[in-house]
PDB file of C-alpha atoms in Angstrom:
ATOM      1  CA  ALA A   1       0.000   0.000   0.000  1.00 74.00           C
ATOM      2  CA  GLN A   2       1.107   3.531  -0.675  1.00 80.00           C
ATOM      3  CA  SER A   3       1.797   6.001   2.099  1.00 91.00           C
ATOM      4  CA  VAL A   4       2.872   9.628   2.211  1.00 95.00           C
ATOM      5  CA  SER A   5       4.748  11.357   5.017  1.00 96.00           C
ATOM      6  CA  GLN A   6       4.948  15.078   5.541  1.00 96.00           C
ATOM      7  CA  HIS A   7       7.541  15.876   8.145  1.00 87.00           C
ATOM      8  CA  ASN A   8       6.454  19.341   9.188  1.00 89.00           C
ATOM      9  CA  HIS A   9       3.014  19.724  10.678  1.00 93.00           C
ATOM     10  CA  HIS A  10       3.164  23.454  11.359  1.00 96.00           C
ATOM     11  CA  VAL A  11       5.616  25.933   9.898  1.00 97.00           C
ATOM     12  CA  ILE A  12       5.795  29.618  10.777  1.00 97.00           C
ATOM     13  CA  LEU A  13       7.783  31.951   8.551  1.00 97.00           C
ATOM     14  CA  SER A  14       8.212  35.660   8.082  1.00 97.00           C
ATOM     15  CA  GLU A  15       7.464  37.231   4.722  1.00 97.00           C
ATOM     16  CA  ALA A  16      10.310  36.925   2.218  1.00 97.00           C
ATOM     17  CA  ALA A  17      11.711  33.854   3.941  1.00 97.00           C
ATOM     18  CA  SER A  18      12.402  30.774   1.859  1.00 97.00           C
ATOM     19  CA  LEU A  19      10.175  27.733   2.159  1.00 97.00           C
ATOM     20  CA  GLU A  20      10.817  24.038   1.853  1.00 97.00           C
ATOM     21  CA  LEU A  21       8.203  21.474   2.857  1.00 97.00           C
ATOM     22  CA  GLY A  22       9.215  17.857   2.971  1.00 96.00           C
ATOM     23  CA  CYS A  23       7.287  14.971   1.438  1.00 97.00           C
ATOM     24  CA  ASN A  24       8.307  11.322   1.256  1.00 97.00           C
ATOM     25  CA  TYR A  25       6.291   8.474  -0.131  1.00 95.00           C
ATOM     26  CA  SER A  26       6.537   4.737   0.001  1.00 92.00           C
ATOM     27  CA  TYR A  27       5.678   2.810  -3.122  1.00 86.00           C
ATOM     28  CA  GLY A  28       7.886   0.619  -5.222  1.00 79.00           C
ATOM     29  CA  GLY A  29       6.443   1.336  -8.644  1.00 84.00           C
ATOM     30  CA  THR A  30       5.922   4.319 -10.891  1.00 85.00           C
ATOM     31  CA  VAL A  31       4.013   7.166  -9.282  1.00 88.00           C
ATOM     32  CA  ASN A  32       2.474  10.489 -10.080  1.00 89.00           C
ATOM     33  CA  LEU A  33       3.081  13.176  -7.475  1.00 93.00           C
ATOM     34  CA  PHE A  34       1.048  16.201  -6.489  1.00 94.00           C
ATOM     35  CA  TRP A  35       0.982  19.138  -4.131  1.00 97.00           C
ATOM     36  CA  TYR A  36      -2.422  20.530  -3.232  1.00 96.00           C
ATOM     37  CA  VAL A  37      -3.081  23.711  -1.274  1.00 96.00           C
ATOM     38  CA  GLN A  38      -6.053  24.711   0.832  1.00 95.00           C
ATOM     39  CA  TYR A  39      -6.316  28.428   1.598  1.00 95.00           C
ATOM     40  CA  PRO A  40      -8.425  29.424   4.614  1.00 92.00           C
ATOM     41  CA  GLY A  41     -12.088  28.947   3.823  1.00 89.00           C
ATOM     42  CA  GLN A  42     -11.409  27.563   0.363  1.00 91.00           C
ATOM     43  CA  HIS A  43     -11.383  24.115  -1.182  1.00 91.00           C
ATOM     44  CA  LEU A  44      -8.374  22.033  -2.108  1.00 94.00           C
ATOM     45  CA  GLN A  45      -6.713  23.099  -5.317  1.00 93.00           C
ATOM     46  CA  LEU A  46      -3.803  21.774  -7.304  1.00 93.00           C
ATOM     47  CA  LEU A  47      -0.498  23.585  -6.871  1.00 95.00           C
ATOM     48  CA  LEU A  48       1.672  21.431  -9.113  1.00 94.00           C
ATOM     49  CA  LYS A  49       2.104  17.881 -10.374  1.00 92.00           C
ATOM     50  CA  TYR A  50       4.762  15.526 -11.646  1.00 92.00           C
ATOM     51  CA  PHE A  51       4.216  12.635 -14.054  1.00 87.00           C
ATOM     52  CA  SER A  52       7.533  12.121 -15.805  1.00 86.00           C
ATOM     53  CA  GLY A  53      10.418  13.979 -17.426  1.00 90.00           C
ATOM     54  CA  ASP A  54      12.163  16.926 -15.787  1.00 94.00           C
ATOM     55  CA  PRO A  55      12.170  16.200 -12.042  1.00 94.00           C
ATOM     56  CA  LEU A  56      11.940  19.906 -11.254  1.00 96.00           C
ATOM     57  CA  VAL A  57       8.375  21.041 -11.790  1.00 96.00           C
ATOM     58  CA  LYS A  58       7.002  24.521 -11.515  1.00 95.00           C
ATOM     59  CA  GLY A  59       3.519  25.325 -10.329  1.00 93.00           C
ATOM     60  CA  ILE A  60       1.366  28.326  -9.710  1.00 92.00           C
ATOM     61  CA  LYS A  61       2.310  31.315  -7.568  1.00 94.00           C
ATOM     62  CA  GLY A  62       6.051  30.733  -7.779  1.00 95.00           C
ATOM     63  CA  PHE A  63       6.066  27.282  -6.190  1.00 97.00           C
ATOM     64  CA  GLU A  64       8.249  24.470  -7.438  1.00 97.00           C
ATOM     65  CA  ALA A  65       8.943  20.903  -6.387  1.00 98.00           C
ATOM     66  CA  GLU A  66      11.731  18.475  -7.060  1.00 96.00           C
ATOM     67  CA  PHE A  67      11.255  14.748  -7.476  1.00 95.00           C
ATOM     68  CA  ILE A  68      14.229  12.751  -6.212  1.00 95.00           C
ATOM     69  CA  LYS A  69      13.489   9.151  -7.070  1.00 92.00           C
ATOM     70  CA  SER A  70      16.345   7.675  -5.047  1.00 93.00           C
ATOM     71  CA  LYS A  71      15.031   9.374  -1.926  1.00 94.00           C
ATOM     72  CA  PHE A  72      11.328   8.826  -2.655  1.00 94.00           C
ATOM     73  CA  SER A  73      10.896  12.536  -2.049  1.00 96.00           C
ATOM     74  CA  PHE A  74       8.943  15.365  -3.626  1.00 97.00           C
ATOM     75  CA  ASN A  75       9.741  18.484  -1.630  1.00 97.00           C
ATOM     76  CA  LEU A  76       7.941  21.760  -2.209  1.00 98.00           C
ATOM     77  CA  ARG A  77       9.900  25.007  -2.373  1.00 98.00           C
ATOM     78  CA  LYS A  78       9.382  28.715  -2.760  1.00 98.00           C
ATOM     79  CA  PRO A  79      12.230  31.210  -2.611  1.00 97.00           C
ATOM     80  CA  SER A  80      10.261  34.020  -0.962  1.00 97.00           C
ATOM     81  CA  VAL A  81       6.923  33.493   0.757  1.00 97.00           C
ATOM     82  CA  GLN A  82       4.150  36.041   1.032  1.00 97.00           C
ATOM     83  CA  TRP A  83       1.471  36.503   3.657  1.00 96.00           C
ATOM     84  CA  SER A  84      -1.041  35.212   1.081  1.00 96.00           C
ATOM     85  CA  ASP A  85       0.738  31.830   1.074  1.00 97.00           C
ATOM     86  CA  THR A  86      -0.734  31.120   4.501  1.00 97.00           C
ATOM     87  CA  ALA A  87      -2.557  27.840   3.932  1.00 97.00           C
ATOM     88  CA  GLU A  88      -2.425  24.109   4.458  1.00 97.00           C
ATOM     89  CA  TYR A  89      -0.323  22.134   1.994  1.00 98.00           C
ATOM     90  CA  PHE A  90      -0.886  18.492   1.152  1.00 98.00           C
ATOM     91  CA  CYS A  91       1.423  16.160  -0.699  1.00 97.00           C
ATOM     92  CA  ALA A  92      -0.314  13.337  -2.570  1.00 95.00           C
ATOM     93  CA  VAL A  93       0.604  10.383  -4.734  1.00 93.00           C
ATOM     94  CA  ASN A  94      -1.112   7.922  -6.999  1.00 87.00           C
ATOM     95  CA  ALA A  95       0.335   4.871  -8.590  1.00 81.00           C
ATOM     96  CA  ALA A  96       0.615   5.154 -12.347  1.00 68.00           C
ATOM     97  CA  GLY A  97      -2.594   3.820 -13.809  1.00 69.00           C
ATOM     98  CA  ARG A  98      -4.507   4.323 -10.568  1.00 74.00           C
ATOM     99  CA  ARG A  99      -6.400   7.529 -10.139  1.00 75.00           C
ATOM    100  CA  ALA A 100      -7.277   7.793  -6.466  1.00 85.00           C
ATOM    101  CA  LEU A 101      -4.876   9.862  -4.401  1.00 91.00           C
ATOM    102  CA  THR A 102      -3.111   8.964  -1.174  1.00 93.00           C
ATOM    103  CA  PHE A 103      -2.522  12.124   0.838  1.00 96.00           C
ATOM    104  CA  GLY A 104      -0.069  13.071   3.519  1.00 96.00           C
ATOM    105  CA  SER A 105      -1.338  14.568   6.754  1.00 96.00           C
ATOM    106  CA  GLY A 106      -0.663  18.116   5.618  1.00 97.00           C
ATOM    107  CA  THR A 107       1.547  21.019   6.684  1.00 97.00           C
ATOM    108  CA  ARG A 108       0.035  24.188   8.000  1.00 97.00           C
ATOM    109  CA  LEU A 109       2.044  27.192   6.836  1.00 97.00           C
ATOM    110  CA  GLN A 110       1.642  30.478   8.635  1.00 97.00           C
ATOM    111  CA  VAL A 111       3.378  33.492   7.121  1.00 97.00           C
ATOM    112  CA  GLN A 112       3.739  36.487   9.374  1.00 95.00           C
ATOM    113  CA  PRO A 113       3.811  39.959   7.812  1.00 90.00           C
TER     114      PRO A 113
ATOM    115  CA  GLU B   1     -16.245  26.161 -15.891  1.00 63.00           C
ATOM    116  CA  ALA B   2     -18.403  25.511 -12.846  1.00 80.00           C
ATOM    117  CA  GLY B   3     -16.675  23.633 -10.056  1.00 92.00           C
ATOM    118  CA  VAL B   4     -17.678  20.603  -8.049  1.00 96.00           C
ATOM    119  CA  ALA B   5     -20.797  21.339  -6.019  1.00 97.00           C
ATOM    120  CA  GLN B   6     -21.582  19.790  -2.662  1.00 98.00           C
ATOM    121  CA  SER B   7     -24.420  20.109  -0.201  1.00 97.00           C
ATOM    122  CA  PRO B   8     -25.049  20.636   2.572  1.00 97.00           C
ATOM    123  CA  ARG B   9     -21.947  22.548   3.662  1.00 96.00           C
ATOM    124  CA  TYR B  10     -22.475  21.772   7.332  1.00 97.00           C
ATOM    125  CA  LYS B  11     -24.438  19.120   9.175  1.00 98.00           C
ATOM    126  CA  ILE B  12     -24.814  18.334  12.859  1.00 98.00           C
ATOM    127  CA  ILE B  13     -26.483  15.077  13.882  1.00 98.00           C
ATOM    128  CA  GLU B  14     -26.648  12.844  16.910  1.00 98.00           C
ATOM    129  CA  LYS B  15     -24.999   9.435  16.928  1.00 97.00           C
ATOM    130  CA  ARG B  16     -27.095   6.650  15.490  1.00 97.00           C
ATOM    131  CA  GLN B  17     -28.906   9.067  13.179  1.00 98.00           C
ATOM    132  CA  SER B  18     -28.525   8.902   9.418  1.00 98.00           C
ATOM    133  CA  VAL B  19     -27.208  11.556   7.050  1.00 98.00           C
ATOM    134  CA  ALA B  20     -26.742  11.996   3.321  1.00 98.00           C
ATOM    135  CA  PHE B  21     -24.399  14.167   1.297  1.00 98.00           C
ATOM    136  CA  TRP B  22     -24.807  15.188  -2.304  1.00 97.00           C
ATOM    137  CA  CYS B  23     -22.212  15.920  -4.965  1.00 97.00           C
ATOM    138  CA  ASN B  24     -22.483  17.267  -8.501  1.00 96.00           C
ATOM    139  CA  PRO B  25     -19.184  16.892 -10.396  1.00 95.00           C
ATOM    140  CA  ILE B  26     -17.813  19.078 -13.140  1.00 93.00           C
ATOM    141  CA  SER B  27     -19.705  18.495 -16.361  1.00 91.00           C
ATOM    142  CA  GLY B  28     -18.083  15.809 -18.470  1.00 88.00           C
ATOM    143  CA  HIS B  29     -15.987  14.347 -15.663  1.00 89.00           C
ATOM    144  CA  ALA B  30     -16.406  10.586 -15.752  1.00 89.00           C
ATOM    145  CA  THR B  31     -14.630   9.809 -12.501  1.00 91.00           C
ATOM    146  CA  LEU B  32     -15.987  10.822  -9.108  1.00 94.00           C
ATOM    147  CA  TYR B  33     -14.376  10.347  -5.710  1.00 95.00           C
ATOM    148  CA  TRP B  34     -15.517  10.657  -2.123  1.00 97.00           C
ATOM    149  CA  TYR B  35     -12.846  11.365   0.486  1.00 97.00           C
ATOM    150  CA  GLN B  36     -13.097  11.604   4.263  1.00 98.00           C
ATOM    151  CA  GLN B  37     -10.878  14.170   5.970  1.00 96.00           C
ATOM    152  CA  ILE B  38     -10.656  13.867   9.735  1.00 95.00           C
ATOM    153  CA  LEU B  39      -9.291  16.893  11.583  1.00 92.00           C
ATOM    154  CA  GLY B  40      -5.497  16.954  11.460  1.00 89.00           C
ATOM    155  CA  GLN B  41      -5.266  14.335   8.727  1.00 92.00           C
ATOM    156  CA  GLY B  42      -5.139  14.312   4.974  1.00 94.00           C
ATOM    157  CA  PRO B  43      -8.118  13.206   2.902  1.00 96.00           C
ATOM    158  CA  LYS B  44      -8.658   9.458   2.696  1.00 96.00           C
ATOM    159  CA  LEU B  45     -10.427   7.833  -0.231  1.00 95.00           C
ATOM    160  CA  LEU B  46     -13.767   6.223   0.589  1.00 97.00           C
ATOM    161  CA  ILE B  47     -15.036   5.321  -2.874  1.00 96.00           C
ATOM    162  CA  GLN B  48     -14.278   5.957  -6.523  1.00 94.00           C
ATOM    163  CA  PHE B  49     -16.790   5.788  -9.369  1.00 93.00           C
ATOM    164  CA  GLN B  50     -16.117   5.539 -13.079  1.00 89.00           C
ATOM    165  CA  ASN B  51     -19.332   6.738 -14.703  1.00 87.00           C
ATOM    166  CA  ASN B  52     -21.908   4.897 -12.564  1.00 84.00           C
ATOM    167  CA  GLY B  53     -19.757   1.895 -11.702  1.00 91.00           C
ATOM    168  CA  VAL B  54     -17.673   1.443  -8.553  1.00 93.00           C
ATOM    169  CA  VAL B  55     -13.926   1.209  -9.209  1.00 90.00           C
ATOM    170  CA  ASP B  56     -12.604   1.178  -5.643  1.00 91.00           C
ATOM    171  CA  ASP B  57     -14.539   0.953  -2.388  1.00 94.00           C
ATOM    172  CA  SER B  58     -11.961  -0.965  -0.388  1.00 91.00           C
ATOM    173  CA  GLN B  59     -11.813   1.665   2.366  1.00 92.00           C
ATOM    174  CA  LEU B  60     -15.547   2.285   2.626  1.00 96.00           C
ATOM    175  CA  PRO B  61     -17.029   0.995   5.933  1.00 95.00           C
ATOM    176  CA  LYS B  62     -19.799  -0.849   4.197  1.00 95.00           C
ATOM    177  CA  ASP B  63     -21.684  -1.736   7.352  1.00 96.00           C
ATOM    178  CA  ARG B  64     -22.689   1.917   7.713  1.00 97.00           C
ATOM    179  CA  PHE B  65     -21.607   3.831   4.613  1.00 98.00           C
ATOM    180  CA  SER B  66     -23.168   3.565   1.178  1.00 98.00           C
ATOM    181  CA  ALA B  67     -22.793   5.563  -2.000  1.00 97.00           C
ATOM    182  CA  GLU B  68     -24.388   5.651  -5.384  1.00 96.00           C
ATOM    183  CA  ARG B  69     -23.944   7.503  -8.616  1.00 95.00           C
ATOM    184  CA  LEU B  70     -27.079   7.170 -10.652  1.00 82.00           C
ATOM    185  CA  LYS B  71     -26.848   7.973 -14.364  1.00 85.00           C
ATOM    186  CA  GLY B  72     -23.131   8.618 -14.025  1.00 83.00           C
ATOM    187  CA  VAL B  73     -23.490  12.233 -12.885  1.00 91.00           C
ATOM    188  CA  ASP B  74     -24.579  13.212  -9.361  1.00 95.00           C
ATOM    189  CA  SER B  75     -23.610  11.119  -6.389  1.00 97.00           C
ATOM    190  CA  THR B  76     -24.936  10.608  -2.875  1.00 97.00           C
ATOM    191  CA  LEU B  77     -22.981   9.358   0.130  1.00 98.00           C
ATOM    192  CA  LYS B  78     -24.982   8.070   3.084  1.00 98.00           C
ATOM    193  CA  ILE B  79     -24.057   7.166   6.634  1.00 98.00           C
ATOM    194  CA  GLN B  80     -26.483   5.041   8.644  1.00 97.00           C
ATOM    195  CA  PRO B  81     -26.151   4.912  11.607  1.00 96.00           C
ATOM    196  CA  ALA B  82     -23.550   7.587  12.338  1.00 97.00           C
ATOM    197  CA  LYS B  83     -20.866   7.193  14.985  1.00 97.00           C
ATOM    198  CA  LEU B  84     -18.895   9.858  16.812  1.00 97.00           C
ATOM    199  CA  GLU B  85     -15.778   8.946  14.835  1.00 97.00           C
ATOM    200  CA  ASP B  86     -17.549   9.853  11.583  1.00 98.00           C
ATOM    201  CA  SER B  87     -17.128  13.528  12.446  1.00 98.00           C
ATOM    202  CA  ALA B  88     -15.078  14.815   9.511  1.00 97.00           C
ATOM    203  CA  VAL B  89     -15.181  16.791   6.304  1.00 97.00           C
ATOM    204  CA  TYR B  90     -16.493  14.768   3.383  1.00 98.00           C
ATOM    205  CA  LEU B  91     -14.932  15.852   0.126  1.00 98.00           C
ATOM    206  CA  CYS B  92     -16.129  15.095  -3.345  1.00 97.00           C
ATOM    207  CA  ALA B  93     -13.753  15.318  -6.288  1.00 96.00           C
ATOM    208  CA  SER B  94     -14.007  14.621  -9.981  1.00 93.00           C
ATOM    209  CA  SER B  95     -11.645  14.127 -12.867  1.00 90.00           C
ATOM    210  CA  PHE B  96     -11.825  13.995 -16.636  1.00 82.00           C
ATOM    211  CA  GLU B  97     -11.075  10.430 -17.595  1.00 69.00           C
ATOM    212  CA  TYR B  98      -8.587  11.023 -20.350  1.00 59.00           C
ATOM    213  CA  ARG B  99      -6.736  14.040 -19.044  1.00 54.00           C
ATOM    214  CA  GLU B 100      -3.117  13.452 -18.210  1.00 54.00           C
ATOM    215  CA  ALA B 101      -2.627  11.985 -14.719  1.00 50.00           C
ATOM    216  CA  TYR B 102      -6.338  12.416 -13.988  1.00 65.00           C
ATOM    217  CA  GLU B 103      -6.047  15.771 -12.221  1.00 82.00           C
ATOM    218  CA  GLN B 104      -8.739  15.927  -9.552  1.00 90.00           C
ATOM    219  CA  TYR B 105     -10.926  18.919  -8.810  1.00 92.00           C
ATOM    220  CA  PHE B 106     -12.332  19.175  -5.309  1.00 95.00           C
ATOM    221  CA  GLY B 107     -15.572  20.552  -3.995  1.00 97.00           C
ATOM    222  CA  PRO B 108     -15.864  22.677  -0.836  1.00 95.00           C
ATOM    223  CA  GLY B 109     -16.743  19.689   1.329  1.00 97.00           C
ATOM    224  CA  THR B 110     -19.445  18.919   3.871  1.00 97.00           C
ATOM    225  CA  ARG B 111     -18.427  19.295   7.505  1.00 97.00           C
ATOM    226  CA  LEU B 112     -20.195  16.644   9.581  1.00 98.00           C
ATOM    227  CA  THR B 113     -20.347  16.830  13.363  1.00 98.00           C
ATOM    228  CA  VAL B 114     -21.727  13.817  15.211  1.00 98.00           C
ATOM    229  CA  THR B 115     -22.665  14.479  18.839  1.00 97.00           C
TER     230      THR B 115
END
């Protein structure tokens, strides 16, 4: 069975600080990887996704993530966070050919102005 | 395009009562998912439909949960009878069958409180 681990449950940063959120998954086969974001009072929305090819993927709002296959990791990064990035971030995976997602427990990011 | 619609947005019931949630996916999306998100956890898949057929219900507690997707469009998730541990947000998502990696679009969720 697949599983996803997000190491940081709650992160507090000041504006302009750099962000890196960890995500590791366990699955032996080919996977698709996702980061979803949930802003306060809003529904889950896709931030970025990786299927194949360049392991560095860029998403919306200046976010990027790097897939490191040897480490089973898909960490999310942003060079300079803004107050509007305050949200909960979920890493998710599905096995290639399977559509349902397995989510991590989420990381709550709080950006202080 | 219109997003995934869910109703009600909030529901409070007593244990042992029954409750039903409704979901209307994005038009043209063949695949529909129901997830349960307990506070402090990520969403967990309950059931996945492809058109009106069940693809995966391995994590659905079938003794109390049921779901249907008549005519391959709207879907209803029911809990009968509810337990305290069913308190959670119930999320509906849909995806277009042939789009790359089956990107899922989520609705706003129904927050259920069982007292």
